Short mmCIF file of C-alpha atoms and ligand atoms in Angstrom, two decimals:
data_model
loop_
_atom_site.label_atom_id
_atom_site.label_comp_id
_atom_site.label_asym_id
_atom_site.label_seq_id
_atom_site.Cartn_x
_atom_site.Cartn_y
_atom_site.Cartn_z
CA UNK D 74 -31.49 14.40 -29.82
CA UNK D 75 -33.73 15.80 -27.15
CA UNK D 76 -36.73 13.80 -26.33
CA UNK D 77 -40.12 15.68 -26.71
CA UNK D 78 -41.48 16.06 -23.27
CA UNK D 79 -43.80 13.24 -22.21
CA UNK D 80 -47.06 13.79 -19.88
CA UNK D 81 -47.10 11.94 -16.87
CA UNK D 82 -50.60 10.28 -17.96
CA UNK D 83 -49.38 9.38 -21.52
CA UNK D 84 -46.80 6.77 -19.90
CA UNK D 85 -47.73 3.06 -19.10
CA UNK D 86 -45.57 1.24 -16.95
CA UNK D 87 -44.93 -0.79 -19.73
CA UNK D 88 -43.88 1.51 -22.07
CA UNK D 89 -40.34 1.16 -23.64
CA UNK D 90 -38.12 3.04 -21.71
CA UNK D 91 -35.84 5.06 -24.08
CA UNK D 92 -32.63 7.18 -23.58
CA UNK D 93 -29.19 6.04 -22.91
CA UNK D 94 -29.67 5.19 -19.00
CA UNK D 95 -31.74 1.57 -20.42
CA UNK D 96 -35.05 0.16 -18.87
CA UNK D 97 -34.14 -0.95 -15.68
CA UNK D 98 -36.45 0.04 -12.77
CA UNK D 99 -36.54 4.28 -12.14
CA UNK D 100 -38.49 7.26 -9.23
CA UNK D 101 -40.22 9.36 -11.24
CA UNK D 102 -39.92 12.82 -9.02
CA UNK D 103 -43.14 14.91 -8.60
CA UNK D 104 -43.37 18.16 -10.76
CA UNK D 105 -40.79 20.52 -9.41
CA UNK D 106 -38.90 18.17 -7.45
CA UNK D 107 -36.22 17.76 -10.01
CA UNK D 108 -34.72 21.56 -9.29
CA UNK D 109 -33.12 20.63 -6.63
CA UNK D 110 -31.42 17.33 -8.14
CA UNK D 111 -30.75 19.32 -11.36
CA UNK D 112 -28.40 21.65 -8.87
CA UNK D 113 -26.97 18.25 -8.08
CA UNK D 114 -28.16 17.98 -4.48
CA UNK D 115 -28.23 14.41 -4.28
CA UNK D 116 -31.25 13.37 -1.84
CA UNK D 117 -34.79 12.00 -2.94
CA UNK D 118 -36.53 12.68 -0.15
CA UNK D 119 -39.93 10.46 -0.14
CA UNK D 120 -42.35 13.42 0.00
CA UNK D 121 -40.69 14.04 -3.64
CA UNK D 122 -41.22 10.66 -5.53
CA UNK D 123 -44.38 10.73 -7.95
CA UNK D 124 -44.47 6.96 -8.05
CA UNK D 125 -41.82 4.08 -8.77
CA UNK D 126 -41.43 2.15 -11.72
CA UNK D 127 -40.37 -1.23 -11.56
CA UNK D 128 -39.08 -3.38 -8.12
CA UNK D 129 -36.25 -2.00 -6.17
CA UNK D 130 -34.50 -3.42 -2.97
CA UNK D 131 -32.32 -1.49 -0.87
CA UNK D 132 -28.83 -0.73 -2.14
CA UNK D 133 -30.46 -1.13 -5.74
CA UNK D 134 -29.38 1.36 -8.21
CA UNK D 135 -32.39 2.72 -10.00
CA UNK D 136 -32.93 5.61 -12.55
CA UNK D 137 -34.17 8.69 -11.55
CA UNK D 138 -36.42 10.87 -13.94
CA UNK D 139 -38.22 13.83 -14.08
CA UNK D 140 -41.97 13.53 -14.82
CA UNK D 141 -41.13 15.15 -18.88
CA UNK D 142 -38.76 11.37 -18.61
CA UNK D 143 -35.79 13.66 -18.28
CA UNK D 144 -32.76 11.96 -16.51
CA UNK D 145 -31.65 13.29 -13.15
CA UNK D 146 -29.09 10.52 -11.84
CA UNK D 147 -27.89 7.17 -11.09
CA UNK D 148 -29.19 6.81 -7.06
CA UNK D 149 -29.49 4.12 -4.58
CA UNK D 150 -32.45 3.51 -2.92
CA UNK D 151 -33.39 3.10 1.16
CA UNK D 152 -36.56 2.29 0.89
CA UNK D 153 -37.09 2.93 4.55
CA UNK D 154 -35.90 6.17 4.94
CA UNK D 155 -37.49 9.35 4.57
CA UNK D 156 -34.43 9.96 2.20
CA UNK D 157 -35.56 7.15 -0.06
CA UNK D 158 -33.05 7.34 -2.91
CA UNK D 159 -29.15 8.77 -2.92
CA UNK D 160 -27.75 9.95 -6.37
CA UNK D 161 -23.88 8.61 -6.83
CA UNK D 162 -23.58 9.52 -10.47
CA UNK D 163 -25.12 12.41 -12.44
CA UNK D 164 -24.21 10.51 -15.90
CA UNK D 165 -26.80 8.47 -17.92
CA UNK D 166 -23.47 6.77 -19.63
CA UNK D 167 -22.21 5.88 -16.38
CA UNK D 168 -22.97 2.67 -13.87
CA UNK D 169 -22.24 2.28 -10.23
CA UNK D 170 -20.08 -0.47 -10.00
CA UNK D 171 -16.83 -1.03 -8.90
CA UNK D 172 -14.95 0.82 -11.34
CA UNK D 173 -16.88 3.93 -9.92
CA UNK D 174 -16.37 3.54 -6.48
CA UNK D 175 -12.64 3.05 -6.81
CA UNK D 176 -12.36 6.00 -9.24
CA UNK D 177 -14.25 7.78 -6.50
CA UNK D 178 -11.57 6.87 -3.92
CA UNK D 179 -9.16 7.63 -5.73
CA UNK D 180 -9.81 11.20 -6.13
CA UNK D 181 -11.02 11.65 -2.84
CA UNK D 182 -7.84 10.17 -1.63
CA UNK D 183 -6.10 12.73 -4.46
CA UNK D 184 -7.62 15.31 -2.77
CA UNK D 185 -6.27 14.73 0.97
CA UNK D 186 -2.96 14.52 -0.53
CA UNK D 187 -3.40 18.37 -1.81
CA UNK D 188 -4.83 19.49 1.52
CA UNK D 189 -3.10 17.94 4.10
CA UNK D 190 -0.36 16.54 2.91
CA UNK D 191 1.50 15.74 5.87
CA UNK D 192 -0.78 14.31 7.94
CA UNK D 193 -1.95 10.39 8.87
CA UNK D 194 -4.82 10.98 11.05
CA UNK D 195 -7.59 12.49 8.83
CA UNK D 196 -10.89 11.53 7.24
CA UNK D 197 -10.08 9.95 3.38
CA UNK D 198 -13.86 9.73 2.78
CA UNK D 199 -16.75 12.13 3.56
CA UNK D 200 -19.81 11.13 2.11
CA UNK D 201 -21.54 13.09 -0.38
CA UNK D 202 -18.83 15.68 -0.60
CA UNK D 203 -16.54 12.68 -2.20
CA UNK D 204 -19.72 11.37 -4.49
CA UNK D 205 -20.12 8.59 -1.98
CA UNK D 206 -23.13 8.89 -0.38
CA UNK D 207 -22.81 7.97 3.02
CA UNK D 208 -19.36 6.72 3.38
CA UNK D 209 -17.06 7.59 5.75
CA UNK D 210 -13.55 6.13 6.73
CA UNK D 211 -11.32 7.83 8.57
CA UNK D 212 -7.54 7.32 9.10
CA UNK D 213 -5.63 7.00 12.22
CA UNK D 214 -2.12 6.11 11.63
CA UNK D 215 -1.94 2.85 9.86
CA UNK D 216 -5.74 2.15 10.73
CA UNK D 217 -8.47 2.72 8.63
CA UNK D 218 -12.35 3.21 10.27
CA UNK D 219 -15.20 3.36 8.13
CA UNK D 220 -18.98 4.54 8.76
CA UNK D 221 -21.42 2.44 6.03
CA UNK D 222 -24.30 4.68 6.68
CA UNK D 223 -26.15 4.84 3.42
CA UNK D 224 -28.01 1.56 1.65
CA UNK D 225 -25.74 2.30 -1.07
CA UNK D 226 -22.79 1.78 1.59
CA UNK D 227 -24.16 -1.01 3.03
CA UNK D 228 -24.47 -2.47 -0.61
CA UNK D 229 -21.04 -1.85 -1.66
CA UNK D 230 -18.96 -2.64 1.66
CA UNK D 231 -16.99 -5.42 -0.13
CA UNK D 232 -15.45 -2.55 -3.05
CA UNK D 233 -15.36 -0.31 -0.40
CA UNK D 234 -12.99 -1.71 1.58
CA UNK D 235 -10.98 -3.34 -0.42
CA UNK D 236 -10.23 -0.82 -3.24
CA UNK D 237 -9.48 1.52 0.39
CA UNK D 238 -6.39 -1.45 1.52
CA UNK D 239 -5.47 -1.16 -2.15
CA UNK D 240 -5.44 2.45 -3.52
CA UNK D 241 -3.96 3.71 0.93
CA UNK D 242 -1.62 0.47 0.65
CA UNK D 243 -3.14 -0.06 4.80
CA UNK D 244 -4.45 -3.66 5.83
CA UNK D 245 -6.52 -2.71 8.97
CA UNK D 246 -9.90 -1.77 8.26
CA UNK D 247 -12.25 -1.36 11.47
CA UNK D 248 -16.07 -0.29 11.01
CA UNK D 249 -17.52 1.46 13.18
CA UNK D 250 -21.54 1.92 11.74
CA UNK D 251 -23.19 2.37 15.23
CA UNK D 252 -24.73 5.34 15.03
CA UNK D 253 -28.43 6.36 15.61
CA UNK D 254 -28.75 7.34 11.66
CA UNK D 255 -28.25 3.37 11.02
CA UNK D 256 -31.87 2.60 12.61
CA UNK D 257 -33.26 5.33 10.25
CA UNK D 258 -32.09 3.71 6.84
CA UNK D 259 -33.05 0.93 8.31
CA UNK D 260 -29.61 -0.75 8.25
CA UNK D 261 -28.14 -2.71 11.39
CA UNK D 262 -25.86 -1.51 13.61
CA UNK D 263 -21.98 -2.79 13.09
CA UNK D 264 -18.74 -2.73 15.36
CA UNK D 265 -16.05 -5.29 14.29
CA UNK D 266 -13.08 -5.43 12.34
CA UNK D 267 -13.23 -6.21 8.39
CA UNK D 268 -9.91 -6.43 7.25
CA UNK D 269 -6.29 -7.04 9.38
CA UNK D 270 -5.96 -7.23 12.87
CA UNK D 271 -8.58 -6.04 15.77
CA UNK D 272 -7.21 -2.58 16.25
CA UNK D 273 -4.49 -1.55 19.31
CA UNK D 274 -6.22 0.04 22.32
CA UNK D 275 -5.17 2.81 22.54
CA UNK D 276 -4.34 3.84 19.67
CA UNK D 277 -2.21 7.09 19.70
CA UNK D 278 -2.85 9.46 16.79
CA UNK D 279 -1.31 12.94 16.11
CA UNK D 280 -2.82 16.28 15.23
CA UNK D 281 -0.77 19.52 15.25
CA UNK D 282 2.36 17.72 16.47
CA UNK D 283 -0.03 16.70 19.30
CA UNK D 284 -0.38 12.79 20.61
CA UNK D 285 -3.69 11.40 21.73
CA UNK D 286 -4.92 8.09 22.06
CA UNK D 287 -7.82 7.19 20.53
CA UNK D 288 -10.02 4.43 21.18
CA UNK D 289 -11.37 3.28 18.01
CA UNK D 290 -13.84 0.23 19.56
CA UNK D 291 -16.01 2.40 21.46
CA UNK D 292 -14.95 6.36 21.57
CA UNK D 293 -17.54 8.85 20.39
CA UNK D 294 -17.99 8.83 16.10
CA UNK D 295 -14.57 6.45 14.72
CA UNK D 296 -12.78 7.76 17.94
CA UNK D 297 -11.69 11.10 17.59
CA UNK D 298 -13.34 14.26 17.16
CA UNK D 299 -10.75 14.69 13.46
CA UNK D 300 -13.24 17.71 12.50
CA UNK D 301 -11.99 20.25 14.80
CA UNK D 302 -8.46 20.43 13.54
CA UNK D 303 -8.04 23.72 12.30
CA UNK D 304 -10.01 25.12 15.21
CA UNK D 305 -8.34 23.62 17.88
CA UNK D 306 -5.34 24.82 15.98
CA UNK D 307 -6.63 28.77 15.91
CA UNK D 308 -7.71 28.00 20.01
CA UNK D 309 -3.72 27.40 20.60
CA UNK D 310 -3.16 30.79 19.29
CA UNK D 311 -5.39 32.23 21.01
CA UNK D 312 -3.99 30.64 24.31
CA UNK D 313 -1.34 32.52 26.11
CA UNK D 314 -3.67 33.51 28.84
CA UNK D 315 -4.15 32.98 32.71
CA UNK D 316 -7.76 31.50 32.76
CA UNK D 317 -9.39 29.12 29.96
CA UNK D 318 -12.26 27.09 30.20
CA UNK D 319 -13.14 23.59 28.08
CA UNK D 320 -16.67 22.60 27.82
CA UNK D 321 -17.53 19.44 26.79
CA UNK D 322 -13.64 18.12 26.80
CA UNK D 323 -14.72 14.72 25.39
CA UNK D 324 -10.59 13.19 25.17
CA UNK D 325 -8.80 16.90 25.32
CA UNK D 326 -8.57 18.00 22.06
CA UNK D 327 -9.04 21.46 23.27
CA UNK D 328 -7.63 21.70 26.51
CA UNK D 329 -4.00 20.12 25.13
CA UNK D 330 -4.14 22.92 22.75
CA UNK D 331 -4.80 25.54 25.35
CA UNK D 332 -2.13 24.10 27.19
CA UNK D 333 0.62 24.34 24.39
CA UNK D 334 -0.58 27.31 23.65
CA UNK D 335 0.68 28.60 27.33
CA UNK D 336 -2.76 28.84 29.29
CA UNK D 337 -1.92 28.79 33.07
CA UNK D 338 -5.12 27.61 33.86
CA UNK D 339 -7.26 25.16 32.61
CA UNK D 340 -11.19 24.17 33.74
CA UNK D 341 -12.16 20.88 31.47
CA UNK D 342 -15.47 19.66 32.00
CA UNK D 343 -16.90 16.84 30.82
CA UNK D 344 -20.04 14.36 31.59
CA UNK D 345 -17.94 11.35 30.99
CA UNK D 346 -15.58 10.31 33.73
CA UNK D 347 -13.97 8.02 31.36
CA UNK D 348 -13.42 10.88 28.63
CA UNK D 349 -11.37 12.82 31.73
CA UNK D 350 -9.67 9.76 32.31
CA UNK D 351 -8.35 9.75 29.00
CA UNK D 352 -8.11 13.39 28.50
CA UNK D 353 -5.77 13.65 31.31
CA UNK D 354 -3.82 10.28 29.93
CA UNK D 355 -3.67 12.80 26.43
CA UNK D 356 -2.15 15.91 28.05
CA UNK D 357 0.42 13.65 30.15
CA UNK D 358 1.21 11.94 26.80
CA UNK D 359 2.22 15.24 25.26
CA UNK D 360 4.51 16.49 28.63
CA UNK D 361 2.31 19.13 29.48
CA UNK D 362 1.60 20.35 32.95
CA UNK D 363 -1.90 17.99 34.39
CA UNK D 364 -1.56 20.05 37.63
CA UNK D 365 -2.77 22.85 35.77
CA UNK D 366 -5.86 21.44 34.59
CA UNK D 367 -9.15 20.96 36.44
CA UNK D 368 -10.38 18.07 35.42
CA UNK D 369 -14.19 18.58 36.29
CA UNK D 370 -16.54 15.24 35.85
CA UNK D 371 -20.07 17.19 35.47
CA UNK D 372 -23.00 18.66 33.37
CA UNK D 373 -22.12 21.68 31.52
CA UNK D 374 -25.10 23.48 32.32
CA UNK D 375 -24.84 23.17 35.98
CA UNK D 376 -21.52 23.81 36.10
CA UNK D 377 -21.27 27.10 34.22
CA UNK D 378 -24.45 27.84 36.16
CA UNK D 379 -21.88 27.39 39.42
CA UNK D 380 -18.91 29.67 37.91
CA UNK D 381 -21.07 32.15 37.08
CA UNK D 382 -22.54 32.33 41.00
CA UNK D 383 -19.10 32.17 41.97
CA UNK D 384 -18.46 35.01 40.25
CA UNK D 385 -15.48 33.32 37.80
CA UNK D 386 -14.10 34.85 34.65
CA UNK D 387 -12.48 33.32 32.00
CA UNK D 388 -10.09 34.72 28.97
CA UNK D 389 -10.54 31.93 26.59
CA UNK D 390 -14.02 30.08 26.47
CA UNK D 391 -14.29 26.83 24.53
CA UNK D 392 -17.95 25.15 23.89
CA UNK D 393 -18.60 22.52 21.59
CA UNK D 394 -21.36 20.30 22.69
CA UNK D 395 -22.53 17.03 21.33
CA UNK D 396 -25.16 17.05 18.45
CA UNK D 397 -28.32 18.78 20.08
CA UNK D 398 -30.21 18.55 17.13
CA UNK D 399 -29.70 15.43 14.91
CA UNK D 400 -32.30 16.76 12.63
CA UNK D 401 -34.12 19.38 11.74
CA UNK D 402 -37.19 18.74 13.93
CA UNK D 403 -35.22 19.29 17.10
CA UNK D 404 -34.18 22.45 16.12
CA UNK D 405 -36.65 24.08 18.86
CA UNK D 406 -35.40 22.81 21.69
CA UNK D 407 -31.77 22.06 20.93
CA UNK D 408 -31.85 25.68 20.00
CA UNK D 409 -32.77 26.52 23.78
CA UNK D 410 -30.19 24.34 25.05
CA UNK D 411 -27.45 26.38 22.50
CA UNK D 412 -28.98 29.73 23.85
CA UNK D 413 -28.32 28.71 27.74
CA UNK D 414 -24.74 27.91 27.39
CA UNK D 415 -23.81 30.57 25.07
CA UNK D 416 -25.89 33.04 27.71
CA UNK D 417 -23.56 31.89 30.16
CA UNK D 418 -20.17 31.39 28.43
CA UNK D 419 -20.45 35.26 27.15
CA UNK D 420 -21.36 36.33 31.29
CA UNK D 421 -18.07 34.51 32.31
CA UNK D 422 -15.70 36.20 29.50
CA UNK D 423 -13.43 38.93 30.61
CA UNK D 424 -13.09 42.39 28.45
CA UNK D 425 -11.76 41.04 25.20
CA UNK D 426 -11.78 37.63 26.52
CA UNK D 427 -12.57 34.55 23.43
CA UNK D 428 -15.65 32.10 23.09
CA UNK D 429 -14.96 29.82 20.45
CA UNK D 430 -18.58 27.97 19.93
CA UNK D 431 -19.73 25.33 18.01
CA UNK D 432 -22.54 23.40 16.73
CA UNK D 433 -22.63 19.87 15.27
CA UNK D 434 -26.46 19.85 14.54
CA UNK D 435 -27.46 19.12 11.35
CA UNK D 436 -30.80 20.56 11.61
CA UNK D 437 -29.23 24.28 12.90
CA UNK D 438 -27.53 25.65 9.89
CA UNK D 439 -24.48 28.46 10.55
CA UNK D 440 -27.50 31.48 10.14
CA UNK D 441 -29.37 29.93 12.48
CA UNK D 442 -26.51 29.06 14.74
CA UNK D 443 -25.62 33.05 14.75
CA UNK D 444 -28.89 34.14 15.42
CA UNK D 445 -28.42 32.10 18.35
CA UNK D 446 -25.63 33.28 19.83
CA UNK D 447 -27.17 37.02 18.90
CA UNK D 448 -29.81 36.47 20.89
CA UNK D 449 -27.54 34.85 23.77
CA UNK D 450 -25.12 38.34 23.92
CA UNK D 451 -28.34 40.28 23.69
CA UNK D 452 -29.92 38.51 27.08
CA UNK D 453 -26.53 38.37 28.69
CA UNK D 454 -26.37 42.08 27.97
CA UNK D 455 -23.36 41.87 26.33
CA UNK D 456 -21.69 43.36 22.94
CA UNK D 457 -20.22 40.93 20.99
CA UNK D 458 -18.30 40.57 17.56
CA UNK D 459 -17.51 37.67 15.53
CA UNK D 460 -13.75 37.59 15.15
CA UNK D 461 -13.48 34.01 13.51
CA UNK D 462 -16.06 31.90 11.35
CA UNK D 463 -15.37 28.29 12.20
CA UNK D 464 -15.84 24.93 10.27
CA UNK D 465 -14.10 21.64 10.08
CA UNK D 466 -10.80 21.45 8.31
CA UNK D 467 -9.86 21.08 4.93
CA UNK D 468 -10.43 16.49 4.90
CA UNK D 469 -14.17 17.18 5.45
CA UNK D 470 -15.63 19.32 2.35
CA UNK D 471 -18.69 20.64 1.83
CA UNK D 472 -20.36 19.90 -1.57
CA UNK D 473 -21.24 23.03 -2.55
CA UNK D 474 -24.64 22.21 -4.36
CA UNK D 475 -25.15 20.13 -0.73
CA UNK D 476 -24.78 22.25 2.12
CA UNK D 477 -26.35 19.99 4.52
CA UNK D 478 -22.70 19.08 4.61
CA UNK D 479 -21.74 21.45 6.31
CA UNK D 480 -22.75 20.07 10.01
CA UNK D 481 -20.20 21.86 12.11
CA UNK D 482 -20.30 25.50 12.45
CA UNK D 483 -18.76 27.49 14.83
CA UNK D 484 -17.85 31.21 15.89
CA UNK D 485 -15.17 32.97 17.66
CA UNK D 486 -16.75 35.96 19.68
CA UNK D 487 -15.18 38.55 21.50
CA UNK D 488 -16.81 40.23 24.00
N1 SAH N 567 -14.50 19.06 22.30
C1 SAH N 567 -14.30 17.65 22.11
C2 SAH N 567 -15.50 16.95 21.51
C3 SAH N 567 -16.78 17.12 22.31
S1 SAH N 567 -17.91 15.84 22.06
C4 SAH N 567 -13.04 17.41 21.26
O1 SAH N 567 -12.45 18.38 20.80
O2 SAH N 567 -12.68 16.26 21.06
C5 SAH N 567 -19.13 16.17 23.24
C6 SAH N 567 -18.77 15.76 24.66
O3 SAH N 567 -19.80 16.27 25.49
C7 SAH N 567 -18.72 14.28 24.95
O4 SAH N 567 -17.46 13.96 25.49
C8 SAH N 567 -19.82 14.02 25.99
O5 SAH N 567 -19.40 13.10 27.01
C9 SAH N 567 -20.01 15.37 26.57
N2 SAH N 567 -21.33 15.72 27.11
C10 SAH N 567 -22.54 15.49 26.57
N3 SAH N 567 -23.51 16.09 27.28
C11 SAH N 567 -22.88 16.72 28.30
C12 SAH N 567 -23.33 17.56 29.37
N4 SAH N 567 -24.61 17.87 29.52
N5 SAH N 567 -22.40 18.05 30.23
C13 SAH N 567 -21.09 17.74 30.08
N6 SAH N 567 -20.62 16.99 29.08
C14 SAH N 567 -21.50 16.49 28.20
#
């Protein structure tokens, strides 16, 4: 039976704490907070927490309640992020423990089966889209590579891996938590191996019956850029052209595709000498023609800045930068920096030539990523159409009550 709604005032912190989700310690969210985690979006942001019952640690699992003592969810808390608390179940009946995570895992893993079937490089876990906040592992071959980003991660690493060796039958598990959103929940930074043997180096993967090595120790994210599948895929269509351009090449994913898909010509550019190095390594690998490619060790926005003095055109455009814009408050000026290369990828397409473009920010969403590129075509004085929308492929959903998910975005325009 429903509870009668309960002011805020009328409650003591000692007061028995009824319902079905116990007494344990619980965020009560301000008035009007709980919308959002009533649509299932599971972030507590700090701004939103009316006060805190009861002691929590991080990677505790605390209840959290709407002012009226209405349950929201099951979420772990960081109590040194701004997102202080993560939901991972929606279910007053429920606990997190380990029967939940491996339940969890095993439909995310369910899932990959239905989508890409075939494949053994792709990411098994992403995050909130699989109700595990924060988790990632990816899969390259018989190597697994996990990101513990979350408190509730970081809390549950021992589950984690072990229910991933049991449910995938693999023994290697590598984790790779170095990124800068580790300093932000206030976690430490980890690189080392947690279950098997220290992984190969190189490691060769394949995507679309394409080989590349990966280097799982130190390459960018667990290695491999696994999110542009389908687009590097839709690029090789696209490909059958005399002139194409990669920027930011990172290992080749592009530029191998642009080569099996019968470019003549290929520009790669790339800040990191070592990325070339391997880039190059990938499109030997896969018997495809390295005398066609210019491998071009420089900064993006000087060198487009070059082509278009020297007057260059290109048929097929590709630009997919790093992460401009981690968050939302360097959406300004990451949004400057997306402007100047989209100004000058759209000046160096041909009539009907292709820019495929792409953002990884999390704080530019895919409206504010086409405005962008609107206002780039409009200040290069060009018409453009969108002829593709572009996301990552099918093993990194997009909760659709959280659309932060959705970090990659990307356009094909022709000119
Ligand atoms: N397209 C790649 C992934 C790109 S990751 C793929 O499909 O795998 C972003 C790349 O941009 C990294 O390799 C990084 O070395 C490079 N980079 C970052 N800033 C740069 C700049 N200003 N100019 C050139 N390259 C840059």
């Amino acid at each position: 039976m429903a509870r009668p709604p309960v002011n805020a005032a009328q409650r003591t912190k000692t007061a028995p704490h009824a319902g079905t989700h116990g007494t344990g310690p619980r965020l009560l969210v301000k008035a009007g907070r709980e919308k959002s985690l009533l649509r299932r979006h599971p972030w507590v942001f700090s701004g939103a927490i009316e006060r805190q019952d009861g002691a929590m640690r991080a990677g505790d699992t605390v209840a959290v309640e709407a002012l009226d003592g209405r349950f929201l969810g099951w979420a772990i808390v960081s109590p040194d992020s701004q997102i202080r608390a993560r939901v991972w179940s929606w279910s007053p009946t429920e606990r997190v423990d380990e029967a939940l995570i491996a339940a969890r895992i095993e439909r995310a893993l369910a899932r990959r089966a239905r989508v890409l079937p075939a494949s053994t490089s792709l990411r098994l876990l992403h995050g909130e889209a699989d109700g595990l906040p924060g988790c990632i592992c990816d899969r390259y071959g018989d190597q697994l590579v996990v990101q513990l980003l979350s408190s509730g991660a970081d809390r549950w690493r021992a589950t984690i891996v072990s229910e991933l060796t049991r449910q995938t039958g693999l023994r290697h598990v590598y984790e790779r938590s170095d990124t800068e959103v580790m300093a932000l929940e206030g976690l430490s930074p980890r690189n080392e191996a947690l279950a098997g043997d220290e992984p190969d180096l190189p490691r060769v993967i394949e995507e679309n019956d394409l080989r590349y090595s990966v280097d799982i120790r130190q390459g960018h994210k667990t290695g491999f850029y696994l999110d542009q599948r389908s687009s590097r895929l839709l690029v090789r269509q696209y490909a059958n052209v005399s002139e194409a351009l990669d920027c930011f090449c990172y290992t080749g994913g592009f530029t191998t595709n642009l080569l099996a898909g019968g470019a003549r010509h290929v520009t790669a550019i790339d800040s990191s000498a070592d990325a070339l190095a391997l880039a190059r390594f990938n499109v030997e690998t896969n018997g495809l023609d390295a005398s066609r490619v210019d491998f071009v060790t420089d900064d993006v926005f000087k060198k487009l800045r070059l082509l278009r003095d020297q007057a260059k055109q290109f048929d097929v455009i590709v630009l997919d930068p790093p992460k401009f814009a981690p968050t939302a408050a360097f959406a300004e000026k990451a949004a400057r920096g997306y402007k100047d290369i989209n100004l000058l990828a759209l000046k160096l397409l041909k009539p009907g030539g292709l820019l495929f473009t792409f953002s990884c920010s999390g704080g530019i969403n895919r409206d504010l990523f086409h405005k962008i590129v609107a206002g780039a075509a409009l200040d290069a004085g060009v018409d453009a159409r969108i002829v593709h929308h572009l996301a990552a492929g099918p093993d990194h959903p997009i909760a659709t009550a959280f659309p932060e998910g959705e970090y990659l975005k990307g356009f094909a325009v022709q000119v």
